[in-house]
Amino acid sequence: MGIKDRLKTGIQKNLNLRYIKRLLGIIALKPVLYAYGKTFPSASDKYLNIFTIESLKKAYSDNNRPIGYGSLFIPHELFHALGITPFLPEVMAGFTAGLGLAPQTLKEASSHWYSQDLCTFHRSASGAAELDLFPRPDYIITSNLACDAAQKSFYIHSVKHNIEKNFYLIDVPYRYSEESIRYLAAQIKNICTDICSKTGKKPDISMFEETFELSNELRKWAIEVGSLRKNLADYPSHFNGLNFILPFHGLAGTREAVILYKEIYRDLKKYSDKQCKEISEKNKPAKRILWLHLKPYYRNEIFDILYRENCRVVFEEINHVYWQELDYKKPFESLARKMLSNFLGGSIDNRIGVILKAAHDYKADGAILFSHWGCRQSNGGARIIKDSLKKINIPTLVLDGDCVDQNNSSQGQVKTRLQGFIEILNS
Amino acid sequence: MYTCGIDVGSVSTESVILDNKNNKIVSYVIALTGSNSKNAAEAAFESSLKKAGLKESEIKSIVATGYGRINIPFANKNITEISCHARGVVSSFPDLKTVIDIGGQDSKVIKLEGGNPIDFLMNDKCAAGTGRFLEVMAKALEISLEEFTPIFNKTSDKVDITSTCTVFAESEIVSLIGHGVDKNKIIKGLIYSIADRVTTMVERVGLEEPVCMTGGVAKNLGVVRALEEKLGVKLNIPDEPRITGALGAAYLARDLH
Amino acid sequence: MTQDIRDTDNFDKTRKKINDIKFFFGNTLTSENKKAAIGWFCTYTPEELIIAGGFVPVRIFGRKKIIKSESYFPINFCPYIKSGWESLLADADNLKAIIFTNSCDGMRRFFDIASKYLDGIPSYLLDVPHLKNRDSRDFFTGNMDDMKKFIEKLKGEKINEEEIENAVKLINKKRKLLKEFSNIFYKSPDLIEIPAYYKVMELSMISDPEIFLDDLEKYLGFIGSIDKTSTKNGISLQPDQRNSPSIMIIGNFIAEDKLWEMLSKMNLKLASEDLCTSNRYFVKQVVTGDNKDLMESIAERYLNKPQCMRMADPGSKLAEIENVIIKNHIKGVIFITLKFCDNMLYSFPLLKQRLNNMGIPVLYLDIEYNNFSEGQIKTRVQAFLEML
Ligand SMILES: Nc1ncnc2c1ncn2[C@@H]1O[C@H](COP(=O)(O)OP(=O)(O)OP(=O)(O)O)[C@@H](O)[C@H]1O
Ligand code: SF4
Ligand SMILES: [Mg+2]
């Protein structure tokens, strides 16, 4: 049994906060961590795992208070600038799937009356919270951006920990307009001032300087990765662009995220240089797939099948860099603009624009929209997305499934749909 | 030269042997899949050979399809039901645009263009709108599958079945029977409820004529009539709708060369 | 003894009459719309602006069997939206325009679908904030201004202050009378039956407000006249004396005739509600003042009306419900939600906890829209009532 499987079975058997802390205590020790890092096939995967574990270690240790729960689409630069250790329940839900804990967390959520019809990212996170597997938060910042789920489920976290006074909802308007920016910037400013008054930190824009610089650096490298991928004909089999959600959001504004994105760039660059030689020998170019929404985070065959059948995911919608550089001299306005630029907010046209452009830039042959059960905002747009892509002759597979709950779809059905779609692409 | 297509479905397994010279079906077999899909495929293959009077070595290639397709070691290739059904129908209806296949656990709608599939949709994870739904209801009503059509034809009224879920629909039916509602009207209602489900799927992909229906449920002419009524189109049915997948597989086996 | 029987007889007759909504609201039901209609969905839509523009605000109730609509939305999607879309696909031609709100993910997508696939009928989405404070009120006022411009375009001319003032007065009056009516209903369940009550509610949202108000006033007048003679013939508008339990119903867009009929035959007293199809629509007036901006006053009313679960502050919503329960001596809560309404579904864990602490039992139901399967629901409600 490899170290990963040992980790899995260990935590499955000892599902409690003490064990998680102990485990993180051991694995986050530098030598152990770097030995663990070596088990990964590439530098980017290695750093992804190392930084993830380190950030968890931080959030789970009581020496790094205050701790803030943040939902995925808030600007986490806020936490980093304010000196708050971020913790992302939705990303944790992904881990519950990866570690095979979701059956337990989802069951717990059901017994607390979370309906089975709700998004399992939130349900699983809530179940984990009810099982007391999460560190106690000092602050909670969430928003209505992209979906309704976060603002609601995060509020319940605040009740559980008795910190309703430290619960902040960033109310993101529908339209991108100057009024919207003002309304939003004022909210972000109020949150900062309020938190500063509680932590005793002096509210001062200089605290944003370093964080924003790093965030801009991340942005730059993420764009570089994107440009490189536009012309990448092949990928190493272990690469999966849907794995970088935590650094892309939660670590935005940290050095780690910058290092990681540089490594992603290097890995792919190395591969593309090598590939230039080989590609001419290969006779059949791979089918280029544009991936929409997220993926299952438990062990599944989807990406193996795609790879085996000579299909490559050439871009994932979620990796689109949608925001402009941040300006630390106008911190609140900058963050407001970042949030309002998110293409999952507002009209579906924002999202369609990104998808069509990506389909063009990355020369997609087909698109797969992973239709995560319970995600109203994404699935609700499936029809328009499919029709829009059809207009430019790109077929779309709407693949029903669940990102977290592996019992919510049958592998056989997924396989048939996927294979059927590939047959269409090849016909 | 001969090729063979084997469709291992959730309910039935079909094997079709195709004469590549004249594209004629030499023999076909329909059998129950049972609990072991591999054995079912072997048995079907062998009896289709026997029926055709051919030896295994005379079969140039074999394509397997259906949910059990992956588990057939003697097949040269496995191809999904989507491509196979599409291929299977165009031999009889060359300019077809839409295929509706309703089997035991899956129902699917396939869009064709120039004989090739360009889009498809399969039912979601629940069994409503599939042959299994009808089987469960037949059991609850204590009738056989063959009785659906005559009852449909002779009954003018129907009761609306509001539950779309198989489990709830079953209990709804039990309670309707309990209330003394005419069984025939319930059956007619059931047929319309399945037609509603399938209509929804067809709407999702977009209906284009000509349309063809395949799979075991195409044998249920009550469902066919109700569906024609809901969709407002005529449904073409192949002579033996159940072997469509296997036939398509046999054609695709021929195309392997 | 004989006296009693005669009174009961009389009572039954009167009750039958009172519940004859078709009779009392004849004008509302039969009058041809002279003005063009603008469709709306969510109770955060400021009807005042529609009326000020010279249009009739008509809430879209759907009520069409979902068939075509299914191909535009996922399986697990708000059934009210699906059925609303079905009815727009069938007869949107009757509408001059449609106003959507940014109330939830579902509505956001609904607006997208309507904008893309509904030819010729302009749609507008009003952005409604989730917070309740001065900034959000100002922001909402701005958004309403934008909506006003949309209506002005339809109207072909500017809407003036006076038109808005008149509209406010009209709707305020409607709210006041609906409130009166609901108070009578809560207090005298023997008199007004549940289906009749919700029929009036529905009419209040889909009809020309002036005609409706006319009918409602006469109707209330009739009810009032019984009150005056109550001592004589034994009909009483006094709190009902049955010992059926007082129930509060909490839900979203619940407009299920079959449900109302079913409930009216059961041993319960509907003593309080929290629904999009009732109190969330009519409770709270627009308060205008001499030096208050009119649009701002309207914005304030909408943000502070009984809130929908979509709003940011579930805490104050829970407190709101708790107060109602105590004030009205509620013995049990029926929580009924249309399927796949995330905001409702997420509100349940906390509500359940809170009610547990109060010792108030709650029944959880989720239903489809316009496809009521009585068998299942009835058993559950009955068991719940027996438990009380
Ligand atoms: N003679 C008949 N009359 C009516 N219905 C029939 C008849 N024969 C089969 N059926 C229906 O057909 C269904 C089986 O269809 P079919 O054989 O196409 O399924 P399958 O291919 O095994 O399943 P799947 O494709 O879902 O894996 C049965 O569930 C039954 O409802
Ligand atoms: S998957 Fe969809 S519903 Fe779930 S958190 Fe993400 S956006 Fe929200
Ligand atoms: Mg089949």
Short mmCIF file of C-alpha atoms in Angstrom, two decimals, chain A residues 373 383 386 390 395-398 400 408-410 412-413 415-421 423-424 427, chain B residues 67 69-70 78-83 105-106 111 116-120 122-125 203-205:
data_model
loop_
_atom_site.label_atom_id
_atom_site.label_comp_id
_atom_site.label_asym_id
_atom_site.label_seq_id
_atom_site.Cartn_x
_atom_site.Cartn_y
_atom_site.Cartn_z
CA TRP A 373 -26.23 17.12 -9.64
CA ARG A 383 -29.20 24.32 -22.97
CA LYS A 386 -24.99 23.61 -25.97
CA LYS A 390 -23.53 24.03 -31.82
CA PRO A 395 -20.75 19.21 -30.17
CA THR A 396 -21.34 19.22 -26.44
CA LEU A 397 -21.85 16.30 -24.12
CA VAL A 398 -23.81 17.14 -21.02
CA ASP A 400 -24.66 13.85 -15.70
CA ASN A 408 -25.12 9.38 -7.34
CA SER A 409 -24.33 8.03 -10.80
CA SER A 410 -23.42 4.69 -12.28
CA GLY A 412 -21.45 2.16 -16.56
CA GLN A 413 -23.80 4.91 -17.67
CA LYS A 415 -18.84 5.26 -19.63
CA THR A 416 -21.46 4.67 -22.31
CA ARG A 417 -22.22 8.35 -22.65
CA LEU A 418 -18.56 9.27 -22.79
CA GLN A 419 -17.72 6.57 -25.30
CA GLY A 420 -20.76 7.42 -27.41
CA PHE A 421 -19.65 11.03 -27.51
CA GLU A 423 -17.51 7.96 -31.29
CA ILE A 424 -19.37 11.00 -32.54
CA SER A 427 -17.07 9.89 -36.98
CA TYR B 67 -24.11 -2.30 -21.44
CA ARG B 69 -20.11 -4.91 -24.31
CA ILE B 70 -16.92 -4.51 -22.34
CA ASN B 78 -16.79 -2.78 -28.54
CA ILE B 79 -18.86 0.16 -29.73
CA THR B 80 -21.64 1.90 -27.82
CA GLU B 81 -25.33 1.32 -28.42
CA ILE B 82 -25.52 4.86 -29.70
CA SER B 83 -23.41 4.26 -32.79
CA GLN B 105 -32.90 0.17 -18.27
CA ASP B 106 -32.00 2.83 -20.81
CA LYS B 111 -30.00 12.52 -33.69
CA ASN B 116 -24.15 9.44 -38.59
CA PRO B 117 -25.01 10.21 -34.99
CA ILE B 118 -24.43 13.86 -34.13
CA ASP B 119 -26.07 14.10 -30.72
CA PHE B 120 -27.79 11.87 -28.24
CA MET B 122 -29.98 9.06 -22.43
CA ASN B 123 -32.44 8.94 -19.57
CA ASP B 124 -31.26 10.08 -16.18
CA LYS B 125 -30.52 7.60 -13.50
CA GLU B 203 -37.88 17.60 -26.93
CA ARG B 204 -34.54 17.98 -25.26
CA VAL B 205 -32.65 16.84 -28.33
#
